PDB file of N, CA, C and O in Angstrom:
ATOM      1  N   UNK E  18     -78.205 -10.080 119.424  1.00 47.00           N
ATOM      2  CA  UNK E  18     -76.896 -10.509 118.942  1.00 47.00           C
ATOM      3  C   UNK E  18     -76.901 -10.404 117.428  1.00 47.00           C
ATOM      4  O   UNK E  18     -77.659 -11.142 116.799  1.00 47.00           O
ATOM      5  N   UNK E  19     -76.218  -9.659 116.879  1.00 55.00           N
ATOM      6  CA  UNK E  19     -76.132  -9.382 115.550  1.00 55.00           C
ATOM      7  C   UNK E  19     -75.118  -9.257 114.834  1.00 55.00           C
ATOM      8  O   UNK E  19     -74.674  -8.245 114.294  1.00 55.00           O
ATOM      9  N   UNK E  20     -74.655 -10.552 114.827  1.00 58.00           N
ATOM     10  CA  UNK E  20     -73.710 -10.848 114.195  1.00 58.00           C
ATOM     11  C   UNK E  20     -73.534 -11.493 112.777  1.00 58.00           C
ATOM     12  O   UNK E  20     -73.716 -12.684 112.523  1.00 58.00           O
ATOM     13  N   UNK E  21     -73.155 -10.529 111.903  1.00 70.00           N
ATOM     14  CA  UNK E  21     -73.280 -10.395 110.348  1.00 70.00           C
ATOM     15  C   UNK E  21     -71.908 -11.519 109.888  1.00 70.00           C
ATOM     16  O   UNK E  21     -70.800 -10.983 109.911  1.00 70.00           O
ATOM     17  N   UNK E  22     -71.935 -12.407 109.649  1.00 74.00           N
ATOM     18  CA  UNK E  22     -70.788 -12.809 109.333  1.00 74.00           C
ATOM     19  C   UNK E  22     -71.343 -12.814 107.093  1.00 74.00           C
ATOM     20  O   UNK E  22     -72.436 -12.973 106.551  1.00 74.00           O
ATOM     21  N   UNK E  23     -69.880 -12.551 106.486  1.00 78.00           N
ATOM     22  CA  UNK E  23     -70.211 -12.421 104.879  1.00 78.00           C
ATOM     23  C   UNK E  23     -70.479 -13.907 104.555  1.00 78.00           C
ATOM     24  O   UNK E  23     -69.912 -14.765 105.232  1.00 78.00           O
ATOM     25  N   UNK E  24     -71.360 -14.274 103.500  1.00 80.00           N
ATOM     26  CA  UNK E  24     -71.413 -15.388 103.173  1.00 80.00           C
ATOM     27  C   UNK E  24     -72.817 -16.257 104.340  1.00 80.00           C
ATOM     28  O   UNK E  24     -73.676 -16.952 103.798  1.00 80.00           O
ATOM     29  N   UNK E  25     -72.814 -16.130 105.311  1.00 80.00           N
ATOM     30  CA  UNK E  25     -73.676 -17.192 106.267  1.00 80.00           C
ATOM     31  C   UNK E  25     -75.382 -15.948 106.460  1.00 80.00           C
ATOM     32  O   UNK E  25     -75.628 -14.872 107.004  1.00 80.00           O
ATOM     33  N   UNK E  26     -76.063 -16.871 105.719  1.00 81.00           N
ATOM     34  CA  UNK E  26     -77.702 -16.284 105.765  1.00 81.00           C
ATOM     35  C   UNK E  26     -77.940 -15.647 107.531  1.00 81.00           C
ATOM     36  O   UNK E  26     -77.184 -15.853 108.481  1.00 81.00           O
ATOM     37  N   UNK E  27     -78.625 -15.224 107.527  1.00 82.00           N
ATOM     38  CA  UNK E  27     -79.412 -14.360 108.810  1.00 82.00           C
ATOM     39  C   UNK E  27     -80.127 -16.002 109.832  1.00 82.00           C
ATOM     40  O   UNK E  27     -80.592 -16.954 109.206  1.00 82.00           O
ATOM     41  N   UNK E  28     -80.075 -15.993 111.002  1.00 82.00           N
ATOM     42  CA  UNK E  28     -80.627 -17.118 111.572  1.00 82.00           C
ATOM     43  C   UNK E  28     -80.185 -18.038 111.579  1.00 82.00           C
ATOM     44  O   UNK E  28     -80.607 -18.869 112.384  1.00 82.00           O
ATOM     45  N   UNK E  29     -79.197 -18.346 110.766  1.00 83.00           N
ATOM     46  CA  UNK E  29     -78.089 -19.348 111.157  1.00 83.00           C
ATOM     47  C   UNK E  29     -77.104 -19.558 112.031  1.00 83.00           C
ATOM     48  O   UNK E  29     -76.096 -18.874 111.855  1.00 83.00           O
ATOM     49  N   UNK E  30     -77.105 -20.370 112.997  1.00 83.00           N
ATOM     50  CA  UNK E  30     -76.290 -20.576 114.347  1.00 83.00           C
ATOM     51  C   UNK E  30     -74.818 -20.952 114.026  1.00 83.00           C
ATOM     52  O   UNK E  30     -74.406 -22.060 113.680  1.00 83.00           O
ATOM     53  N   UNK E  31     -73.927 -19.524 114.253  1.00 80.00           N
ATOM     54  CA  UNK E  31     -72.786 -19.751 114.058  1.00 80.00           C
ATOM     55  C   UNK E  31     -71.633 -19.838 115.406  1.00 80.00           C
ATOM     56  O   UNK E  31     -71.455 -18.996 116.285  1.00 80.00           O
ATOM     57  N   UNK E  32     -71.103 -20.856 115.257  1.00 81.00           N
ATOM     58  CA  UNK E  32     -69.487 -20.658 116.534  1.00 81.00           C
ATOM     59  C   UNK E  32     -68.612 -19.944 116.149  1.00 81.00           C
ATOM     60  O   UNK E  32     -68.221 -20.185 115.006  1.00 81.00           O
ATOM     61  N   UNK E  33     -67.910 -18.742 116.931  1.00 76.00           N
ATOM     62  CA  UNK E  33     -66.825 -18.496 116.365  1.00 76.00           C
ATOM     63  C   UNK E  33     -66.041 -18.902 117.627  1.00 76.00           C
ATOM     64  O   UNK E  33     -66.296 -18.940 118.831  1.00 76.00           O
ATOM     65  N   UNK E  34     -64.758 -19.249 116.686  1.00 78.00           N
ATOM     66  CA  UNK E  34     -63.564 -19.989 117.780  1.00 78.00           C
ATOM     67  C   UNK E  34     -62.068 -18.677 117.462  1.00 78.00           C
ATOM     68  O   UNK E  34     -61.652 -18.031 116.500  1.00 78.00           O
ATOM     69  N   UNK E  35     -61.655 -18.877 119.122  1.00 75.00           N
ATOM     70  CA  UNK E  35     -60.208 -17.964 118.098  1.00 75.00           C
ATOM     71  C   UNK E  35     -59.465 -18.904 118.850  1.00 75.00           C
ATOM     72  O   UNK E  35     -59.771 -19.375 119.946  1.00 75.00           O
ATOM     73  N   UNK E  36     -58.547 -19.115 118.223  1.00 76.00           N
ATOM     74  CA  UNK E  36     -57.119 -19.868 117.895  1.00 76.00           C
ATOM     75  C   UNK E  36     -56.074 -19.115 118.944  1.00 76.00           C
ATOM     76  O   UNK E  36     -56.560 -18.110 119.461  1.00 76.00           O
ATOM     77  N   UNK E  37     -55.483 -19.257 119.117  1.00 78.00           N
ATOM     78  CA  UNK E  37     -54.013 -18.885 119.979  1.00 78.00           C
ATOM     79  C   UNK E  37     -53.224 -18.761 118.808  1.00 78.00           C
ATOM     80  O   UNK E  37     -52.867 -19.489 117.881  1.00 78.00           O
ATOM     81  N   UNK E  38     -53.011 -17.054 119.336  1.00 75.00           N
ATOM     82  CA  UNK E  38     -52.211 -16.657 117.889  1.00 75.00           C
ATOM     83  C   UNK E  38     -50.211 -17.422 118.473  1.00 75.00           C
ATOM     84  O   UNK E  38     -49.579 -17.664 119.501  1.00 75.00           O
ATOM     85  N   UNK E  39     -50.102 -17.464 117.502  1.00 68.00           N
ATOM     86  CA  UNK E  39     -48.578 -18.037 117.100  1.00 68.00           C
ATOM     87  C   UNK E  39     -47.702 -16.699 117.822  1.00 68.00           C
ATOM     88  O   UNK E  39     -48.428 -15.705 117.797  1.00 68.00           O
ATOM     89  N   UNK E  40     -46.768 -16.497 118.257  1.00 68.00           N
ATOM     90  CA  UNK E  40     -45.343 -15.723 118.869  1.00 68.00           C
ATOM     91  C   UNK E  40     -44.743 -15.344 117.090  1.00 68.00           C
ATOM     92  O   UNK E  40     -44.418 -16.091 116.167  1.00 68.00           O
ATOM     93  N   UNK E  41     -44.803 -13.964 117.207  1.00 63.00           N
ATOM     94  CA  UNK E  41     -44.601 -13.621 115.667  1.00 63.00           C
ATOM     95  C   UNK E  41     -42.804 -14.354 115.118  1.00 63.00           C
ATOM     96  O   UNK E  41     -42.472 -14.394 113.933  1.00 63.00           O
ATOM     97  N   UNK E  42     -41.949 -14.823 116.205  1.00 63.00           N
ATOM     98  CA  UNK E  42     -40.669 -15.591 116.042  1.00 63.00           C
ATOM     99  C   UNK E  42     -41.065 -16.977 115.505  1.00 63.00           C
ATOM    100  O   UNK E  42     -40.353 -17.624 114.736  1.00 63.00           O
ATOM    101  N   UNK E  43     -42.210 -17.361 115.953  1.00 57.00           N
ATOM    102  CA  UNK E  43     -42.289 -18.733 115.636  1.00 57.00           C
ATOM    103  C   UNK E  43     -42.625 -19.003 114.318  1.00 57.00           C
ATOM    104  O   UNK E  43     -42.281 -20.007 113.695  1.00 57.00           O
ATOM    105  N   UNK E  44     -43.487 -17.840 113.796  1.00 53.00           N
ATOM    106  CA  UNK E  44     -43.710 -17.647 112.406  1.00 53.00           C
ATOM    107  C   UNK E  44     -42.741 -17.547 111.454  1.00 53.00           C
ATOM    108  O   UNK E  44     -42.802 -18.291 110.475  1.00 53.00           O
ATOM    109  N   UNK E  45     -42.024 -16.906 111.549  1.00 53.00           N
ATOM    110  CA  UNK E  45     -40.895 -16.264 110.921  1.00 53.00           C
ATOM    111  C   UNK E  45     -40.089 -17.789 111.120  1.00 53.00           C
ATOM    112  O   UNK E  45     -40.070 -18.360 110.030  1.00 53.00           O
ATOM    113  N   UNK E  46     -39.586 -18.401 111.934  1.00 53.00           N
ATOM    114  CA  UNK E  46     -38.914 -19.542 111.706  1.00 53.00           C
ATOM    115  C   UNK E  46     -39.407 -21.062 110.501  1.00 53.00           C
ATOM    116  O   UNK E  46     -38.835 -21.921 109.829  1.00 53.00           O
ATOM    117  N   UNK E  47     -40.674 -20.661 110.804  1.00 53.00           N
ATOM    118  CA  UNK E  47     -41.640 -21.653 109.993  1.00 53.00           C
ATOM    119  C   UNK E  47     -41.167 -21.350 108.418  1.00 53.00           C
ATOM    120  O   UNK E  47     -40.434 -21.992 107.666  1.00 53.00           O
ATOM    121  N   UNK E  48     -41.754 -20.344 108.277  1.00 52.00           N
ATOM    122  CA  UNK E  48     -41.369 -19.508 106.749  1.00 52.00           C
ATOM    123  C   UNK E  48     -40.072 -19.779 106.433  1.00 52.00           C
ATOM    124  O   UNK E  48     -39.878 -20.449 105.419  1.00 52.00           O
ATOM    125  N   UNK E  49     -39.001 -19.350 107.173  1.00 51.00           N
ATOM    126  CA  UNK E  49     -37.875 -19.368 106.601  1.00 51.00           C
ATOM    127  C   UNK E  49     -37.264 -20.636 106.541  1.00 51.00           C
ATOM    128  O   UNK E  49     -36.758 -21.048 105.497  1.00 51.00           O
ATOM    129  N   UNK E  50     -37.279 -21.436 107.840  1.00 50.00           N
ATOM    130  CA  UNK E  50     -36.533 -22.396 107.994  1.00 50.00           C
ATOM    131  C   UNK E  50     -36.590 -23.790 106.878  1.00 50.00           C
ATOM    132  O   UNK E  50     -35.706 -24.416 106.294  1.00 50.00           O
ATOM    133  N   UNK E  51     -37.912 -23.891 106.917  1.00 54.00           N
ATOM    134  CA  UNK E  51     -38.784 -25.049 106.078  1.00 54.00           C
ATOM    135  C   UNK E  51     -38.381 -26.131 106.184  1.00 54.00           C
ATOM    136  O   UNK E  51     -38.289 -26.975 105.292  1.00 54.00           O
ATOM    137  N   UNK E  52     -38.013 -26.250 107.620  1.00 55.00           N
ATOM    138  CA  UNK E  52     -37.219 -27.849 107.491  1.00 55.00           C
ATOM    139  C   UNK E  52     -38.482 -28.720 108.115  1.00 55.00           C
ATOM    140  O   UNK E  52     -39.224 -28.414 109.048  1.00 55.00           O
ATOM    141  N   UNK E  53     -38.474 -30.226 107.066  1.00 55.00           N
ATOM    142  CA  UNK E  53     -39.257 -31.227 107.016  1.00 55.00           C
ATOM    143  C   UNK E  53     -39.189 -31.734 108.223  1.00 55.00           C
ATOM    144  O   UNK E  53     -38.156 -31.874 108.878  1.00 55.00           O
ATOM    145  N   UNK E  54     -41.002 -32.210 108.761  1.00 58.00           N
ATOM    146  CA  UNK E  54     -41.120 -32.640 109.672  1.00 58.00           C
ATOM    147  C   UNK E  54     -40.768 -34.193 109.606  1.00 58.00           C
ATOM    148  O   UNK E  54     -40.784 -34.944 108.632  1.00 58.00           O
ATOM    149  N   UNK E  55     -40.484 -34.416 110.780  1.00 62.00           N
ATOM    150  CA  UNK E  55     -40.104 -36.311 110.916  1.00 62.00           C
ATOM    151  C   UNK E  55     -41.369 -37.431 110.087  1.00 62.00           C
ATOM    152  O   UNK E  55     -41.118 -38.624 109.919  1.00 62.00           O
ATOM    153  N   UNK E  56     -42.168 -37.051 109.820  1.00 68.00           N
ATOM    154  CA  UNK E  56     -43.506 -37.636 109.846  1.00 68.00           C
ATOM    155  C   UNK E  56     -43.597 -37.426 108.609  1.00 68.00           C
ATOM    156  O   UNK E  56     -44.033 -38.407 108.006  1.00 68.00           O
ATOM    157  N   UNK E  57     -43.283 -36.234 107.750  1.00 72.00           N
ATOM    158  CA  UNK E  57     -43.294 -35.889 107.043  1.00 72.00           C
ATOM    159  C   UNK E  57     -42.463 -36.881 105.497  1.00 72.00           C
ATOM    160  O   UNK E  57     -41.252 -36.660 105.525  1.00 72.00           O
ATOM    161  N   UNK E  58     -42.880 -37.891 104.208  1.00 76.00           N
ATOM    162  CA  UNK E  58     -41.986 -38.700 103.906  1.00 76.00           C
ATOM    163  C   UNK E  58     -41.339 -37.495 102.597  1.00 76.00           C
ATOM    164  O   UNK E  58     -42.142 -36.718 102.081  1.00 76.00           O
ATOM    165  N   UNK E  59     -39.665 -37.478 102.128  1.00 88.00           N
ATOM    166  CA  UNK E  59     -39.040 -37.031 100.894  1.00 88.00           C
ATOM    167  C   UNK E  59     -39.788 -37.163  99.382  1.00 88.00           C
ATOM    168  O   UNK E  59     -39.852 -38.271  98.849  1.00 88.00           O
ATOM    169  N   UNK E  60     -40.185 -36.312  98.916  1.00 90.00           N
ATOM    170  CA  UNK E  60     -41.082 -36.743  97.547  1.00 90.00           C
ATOM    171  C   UNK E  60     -40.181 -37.712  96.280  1.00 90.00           C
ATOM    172  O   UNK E  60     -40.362 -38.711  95.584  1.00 90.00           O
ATOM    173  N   UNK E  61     -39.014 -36.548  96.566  1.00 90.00           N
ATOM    174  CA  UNK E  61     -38.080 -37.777  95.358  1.00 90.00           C
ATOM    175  C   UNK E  61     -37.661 -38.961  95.672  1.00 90.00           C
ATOM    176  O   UNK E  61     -37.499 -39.825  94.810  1.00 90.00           O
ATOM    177  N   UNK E  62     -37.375 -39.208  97.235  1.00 90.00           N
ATOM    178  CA  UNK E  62     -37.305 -40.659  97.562  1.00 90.00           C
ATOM    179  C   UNK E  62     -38.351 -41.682  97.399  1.00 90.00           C
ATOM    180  O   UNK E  62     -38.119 -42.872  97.184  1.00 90.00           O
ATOM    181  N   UNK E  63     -39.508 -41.154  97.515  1.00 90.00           N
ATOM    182  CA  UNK E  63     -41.192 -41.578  97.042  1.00 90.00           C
ATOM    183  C   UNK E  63     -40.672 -42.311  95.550  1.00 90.00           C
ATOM    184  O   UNK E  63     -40.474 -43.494  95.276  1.00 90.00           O
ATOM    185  N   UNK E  64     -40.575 -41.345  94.916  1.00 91.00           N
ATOM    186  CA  UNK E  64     -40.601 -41.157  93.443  1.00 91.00           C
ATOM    187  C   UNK E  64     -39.562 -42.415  93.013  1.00 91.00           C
ATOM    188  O   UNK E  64     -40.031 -43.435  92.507  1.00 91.00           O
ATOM    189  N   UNK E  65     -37.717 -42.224  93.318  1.00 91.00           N
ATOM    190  CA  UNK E  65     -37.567 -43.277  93.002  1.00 91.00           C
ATOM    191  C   UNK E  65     -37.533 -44.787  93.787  1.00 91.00           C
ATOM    192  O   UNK E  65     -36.665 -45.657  93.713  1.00 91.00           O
ATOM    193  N   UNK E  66     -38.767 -44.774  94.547  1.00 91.00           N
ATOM    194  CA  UNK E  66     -38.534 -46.125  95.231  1.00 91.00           C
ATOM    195  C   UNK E  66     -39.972 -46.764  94.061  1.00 91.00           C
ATOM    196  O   UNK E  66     -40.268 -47.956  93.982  1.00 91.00           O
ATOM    197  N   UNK E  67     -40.720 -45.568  93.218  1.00 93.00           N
ATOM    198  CA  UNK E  67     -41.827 -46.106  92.513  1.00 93.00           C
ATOM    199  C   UNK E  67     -41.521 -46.282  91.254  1.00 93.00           C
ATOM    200  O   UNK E  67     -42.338 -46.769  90.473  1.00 93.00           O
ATOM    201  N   UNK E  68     -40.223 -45.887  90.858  1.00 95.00           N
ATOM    202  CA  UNK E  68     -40.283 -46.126  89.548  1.00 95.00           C
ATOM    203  C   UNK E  68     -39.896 -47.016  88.713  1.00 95.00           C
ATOM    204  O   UNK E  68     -40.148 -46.913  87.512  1.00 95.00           O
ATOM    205  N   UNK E  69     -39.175 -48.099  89.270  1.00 94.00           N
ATOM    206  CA  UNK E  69     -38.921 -49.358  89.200  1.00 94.00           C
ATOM    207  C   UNK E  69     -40.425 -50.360  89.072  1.00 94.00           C
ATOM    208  O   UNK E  69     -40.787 -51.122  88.175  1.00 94.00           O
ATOM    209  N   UNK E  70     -40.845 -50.113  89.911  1.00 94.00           N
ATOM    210  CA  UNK E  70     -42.322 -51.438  90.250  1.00 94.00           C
ATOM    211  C   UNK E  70     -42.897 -50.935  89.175  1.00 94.00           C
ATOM    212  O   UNK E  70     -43.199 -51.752  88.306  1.00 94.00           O
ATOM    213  N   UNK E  71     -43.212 -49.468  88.926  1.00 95.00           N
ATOM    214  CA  UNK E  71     -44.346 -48.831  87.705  1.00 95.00           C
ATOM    215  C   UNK E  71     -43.684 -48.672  86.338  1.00 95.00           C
ATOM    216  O   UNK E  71     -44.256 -48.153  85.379  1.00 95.00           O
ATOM    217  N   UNK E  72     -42.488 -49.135  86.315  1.00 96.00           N
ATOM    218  CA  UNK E  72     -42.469 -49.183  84.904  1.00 96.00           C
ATOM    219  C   UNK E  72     -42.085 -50.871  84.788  1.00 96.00           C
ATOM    220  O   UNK E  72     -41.544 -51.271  83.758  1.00 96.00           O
ATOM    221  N   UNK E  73     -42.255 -51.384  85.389  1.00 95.00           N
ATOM    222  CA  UNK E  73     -42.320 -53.473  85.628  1.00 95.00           C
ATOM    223  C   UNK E  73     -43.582 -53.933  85.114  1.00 95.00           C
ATOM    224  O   UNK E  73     -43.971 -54.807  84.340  1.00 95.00           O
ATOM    225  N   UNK E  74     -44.240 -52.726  86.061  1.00 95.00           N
ATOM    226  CA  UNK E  74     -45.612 -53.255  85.458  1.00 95.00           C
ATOM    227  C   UNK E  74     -46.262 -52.467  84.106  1.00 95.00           C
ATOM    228  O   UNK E  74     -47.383 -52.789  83.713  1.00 95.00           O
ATOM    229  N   UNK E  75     -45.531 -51.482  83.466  1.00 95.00           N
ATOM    230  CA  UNK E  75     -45.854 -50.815  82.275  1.00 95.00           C
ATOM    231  C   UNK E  75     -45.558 -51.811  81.317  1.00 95.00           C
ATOM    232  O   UNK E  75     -46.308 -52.164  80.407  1.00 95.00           O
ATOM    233  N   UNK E  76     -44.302 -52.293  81.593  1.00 93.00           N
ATOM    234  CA  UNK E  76     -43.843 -53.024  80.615  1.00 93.00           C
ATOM    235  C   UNK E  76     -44.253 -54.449  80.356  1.00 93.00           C
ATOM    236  O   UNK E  76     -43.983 -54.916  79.249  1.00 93.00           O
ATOM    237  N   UNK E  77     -44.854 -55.172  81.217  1.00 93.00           N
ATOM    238  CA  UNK E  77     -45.925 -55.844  81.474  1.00 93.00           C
ATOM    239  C   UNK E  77     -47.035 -55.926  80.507  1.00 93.00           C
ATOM    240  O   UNK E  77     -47.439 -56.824  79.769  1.00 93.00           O
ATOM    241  N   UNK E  78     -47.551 -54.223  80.833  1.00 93.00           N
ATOM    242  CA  UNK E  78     -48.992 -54.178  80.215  1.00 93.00           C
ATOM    243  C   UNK E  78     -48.881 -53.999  78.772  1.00 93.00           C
ATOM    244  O   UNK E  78     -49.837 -54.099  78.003  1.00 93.00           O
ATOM    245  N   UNK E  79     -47.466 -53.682  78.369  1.00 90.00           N
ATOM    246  CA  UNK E  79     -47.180 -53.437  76.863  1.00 90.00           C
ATOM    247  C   UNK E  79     -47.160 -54.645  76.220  1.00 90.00           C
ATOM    248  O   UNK E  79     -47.794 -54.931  75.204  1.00 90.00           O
ATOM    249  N   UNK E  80     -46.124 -55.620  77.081  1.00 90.00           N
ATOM    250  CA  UNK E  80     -46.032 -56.310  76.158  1.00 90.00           C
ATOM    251  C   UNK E  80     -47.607 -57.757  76.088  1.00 90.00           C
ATOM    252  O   UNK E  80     -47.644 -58.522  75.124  1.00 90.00           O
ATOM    253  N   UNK E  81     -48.590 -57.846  77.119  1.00 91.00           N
ATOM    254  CA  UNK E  81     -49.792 -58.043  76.586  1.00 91.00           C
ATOM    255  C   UNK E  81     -50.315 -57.488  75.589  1.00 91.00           C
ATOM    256  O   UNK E  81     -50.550 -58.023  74.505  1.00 91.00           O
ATOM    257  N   UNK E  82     -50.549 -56.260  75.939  1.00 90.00           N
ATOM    258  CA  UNK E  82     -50.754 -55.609  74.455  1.00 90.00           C
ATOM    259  C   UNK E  82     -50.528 -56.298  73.524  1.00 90.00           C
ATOM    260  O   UNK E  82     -51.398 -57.053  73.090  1.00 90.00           O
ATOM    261  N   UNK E  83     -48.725 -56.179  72.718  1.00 88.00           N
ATOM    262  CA  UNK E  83     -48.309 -56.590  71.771  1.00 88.00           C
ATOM    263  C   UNK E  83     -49.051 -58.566  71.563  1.00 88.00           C
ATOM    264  O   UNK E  83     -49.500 -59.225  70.625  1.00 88.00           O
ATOM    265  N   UNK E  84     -48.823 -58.779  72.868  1.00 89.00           N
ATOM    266  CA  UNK E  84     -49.566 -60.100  72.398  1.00 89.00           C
ATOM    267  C   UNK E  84     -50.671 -60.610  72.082  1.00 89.00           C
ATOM    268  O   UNK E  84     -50.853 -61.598  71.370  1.00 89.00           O
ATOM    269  N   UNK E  85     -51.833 -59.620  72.863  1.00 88.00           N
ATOM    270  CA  UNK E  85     -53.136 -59.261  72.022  1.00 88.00           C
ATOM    271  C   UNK E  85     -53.568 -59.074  70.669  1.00 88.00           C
ATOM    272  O   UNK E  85     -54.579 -59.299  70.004  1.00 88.00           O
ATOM    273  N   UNK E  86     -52.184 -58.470  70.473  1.00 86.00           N
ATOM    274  CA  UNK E  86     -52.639 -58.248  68.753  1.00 86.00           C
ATOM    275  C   UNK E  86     -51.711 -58.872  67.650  1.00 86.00           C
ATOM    276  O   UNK E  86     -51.736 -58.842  66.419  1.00 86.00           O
ATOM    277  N   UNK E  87     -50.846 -59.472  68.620  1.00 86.00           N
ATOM    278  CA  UNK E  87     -49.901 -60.995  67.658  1.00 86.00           C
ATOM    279  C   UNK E  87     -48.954 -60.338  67.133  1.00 86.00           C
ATOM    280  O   UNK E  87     -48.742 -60.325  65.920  1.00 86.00           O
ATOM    281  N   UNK E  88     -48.173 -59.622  68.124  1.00 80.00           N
ATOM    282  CA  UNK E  88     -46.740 -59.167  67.868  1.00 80.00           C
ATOM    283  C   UNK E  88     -45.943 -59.313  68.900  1.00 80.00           C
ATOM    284  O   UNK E  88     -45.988 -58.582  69.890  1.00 80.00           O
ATOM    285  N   UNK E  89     -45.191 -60.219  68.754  1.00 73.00           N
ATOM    286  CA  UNK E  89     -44.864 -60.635  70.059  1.00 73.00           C
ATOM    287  C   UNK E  89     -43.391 -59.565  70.581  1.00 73.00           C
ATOM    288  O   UNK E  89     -43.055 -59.200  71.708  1.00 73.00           O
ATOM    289  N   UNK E  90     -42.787 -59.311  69.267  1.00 73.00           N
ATOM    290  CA  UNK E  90     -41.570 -58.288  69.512  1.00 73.00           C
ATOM    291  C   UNK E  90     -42.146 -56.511  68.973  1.00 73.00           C
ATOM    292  O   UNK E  90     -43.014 -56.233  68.146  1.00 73.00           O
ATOM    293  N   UNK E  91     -41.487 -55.793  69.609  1.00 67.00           N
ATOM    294  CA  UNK E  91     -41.193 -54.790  69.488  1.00 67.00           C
ATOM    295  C   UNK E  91     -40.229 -54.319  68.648  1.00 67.00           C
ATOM    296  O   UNK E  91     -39.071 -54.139  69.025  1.00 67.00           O
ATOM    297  N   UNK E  92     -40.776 -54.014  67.070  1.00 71.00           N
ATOM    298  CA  UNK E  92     -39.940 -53.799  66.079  1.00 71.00           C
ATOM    299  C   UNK E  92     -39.147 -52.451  66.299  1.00 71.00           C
ATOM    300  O   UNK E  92     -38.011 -52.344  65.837  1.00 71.00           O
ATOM    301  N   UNK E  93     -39.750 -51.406  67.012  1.00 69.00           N
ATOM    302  CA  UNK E  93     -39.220 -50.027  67.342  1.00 69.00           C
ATOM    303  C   UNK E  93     -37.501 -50.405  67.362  1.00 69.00           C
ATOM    304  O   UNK E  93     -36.673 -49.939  66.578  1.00 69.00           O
ATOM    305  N   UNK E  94     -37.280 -51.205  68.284  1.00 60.00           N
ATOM    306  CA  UNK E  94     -36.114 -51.532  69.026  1.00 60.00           C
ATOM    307  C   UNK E  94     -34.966 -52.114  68.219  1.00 60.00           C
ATOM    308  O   UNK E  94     -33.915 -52.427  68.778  1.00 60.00           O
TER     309      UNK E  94
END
């Protein structure tokens, strides 16, 4: 049995598995369609359900800061 696979040394015990190829329609729907799976969560809905809590707590960590070093206001402003 001499089976050369690229990359895997000589004497090494390899499995090869084959897959059940896909119906070339089903492919083509995948590609084109791209519609999100159920399971799948919206990134920008992600995004603004986080950006409230993470800038609560930015502003938080700033204004320790400022009180760390005995400024209690933010002259920028």
């Amino acid at each position: 049995m001499s089976n050369s696979i690229p990359g895997v040394p000589a004497g090494v015990p390899v499995t090869v598995v084959q897959r059940e190829a896909q119906p070339a329609e089903a492919k083509q729907e995948n590609s084109q369609g791209e519609e999100k799976s159920a399971g799948q969560p919206d990134t920008d809905e992600l995004a603004r359900k986080l950006v409230e809590p993470v800038s609560r707590l930015l502003r938080a960590e700033f204004r320790q800061g400022r009180e760390r070093i005995g400024r209690l206001h933010d002259r920028r402003r």
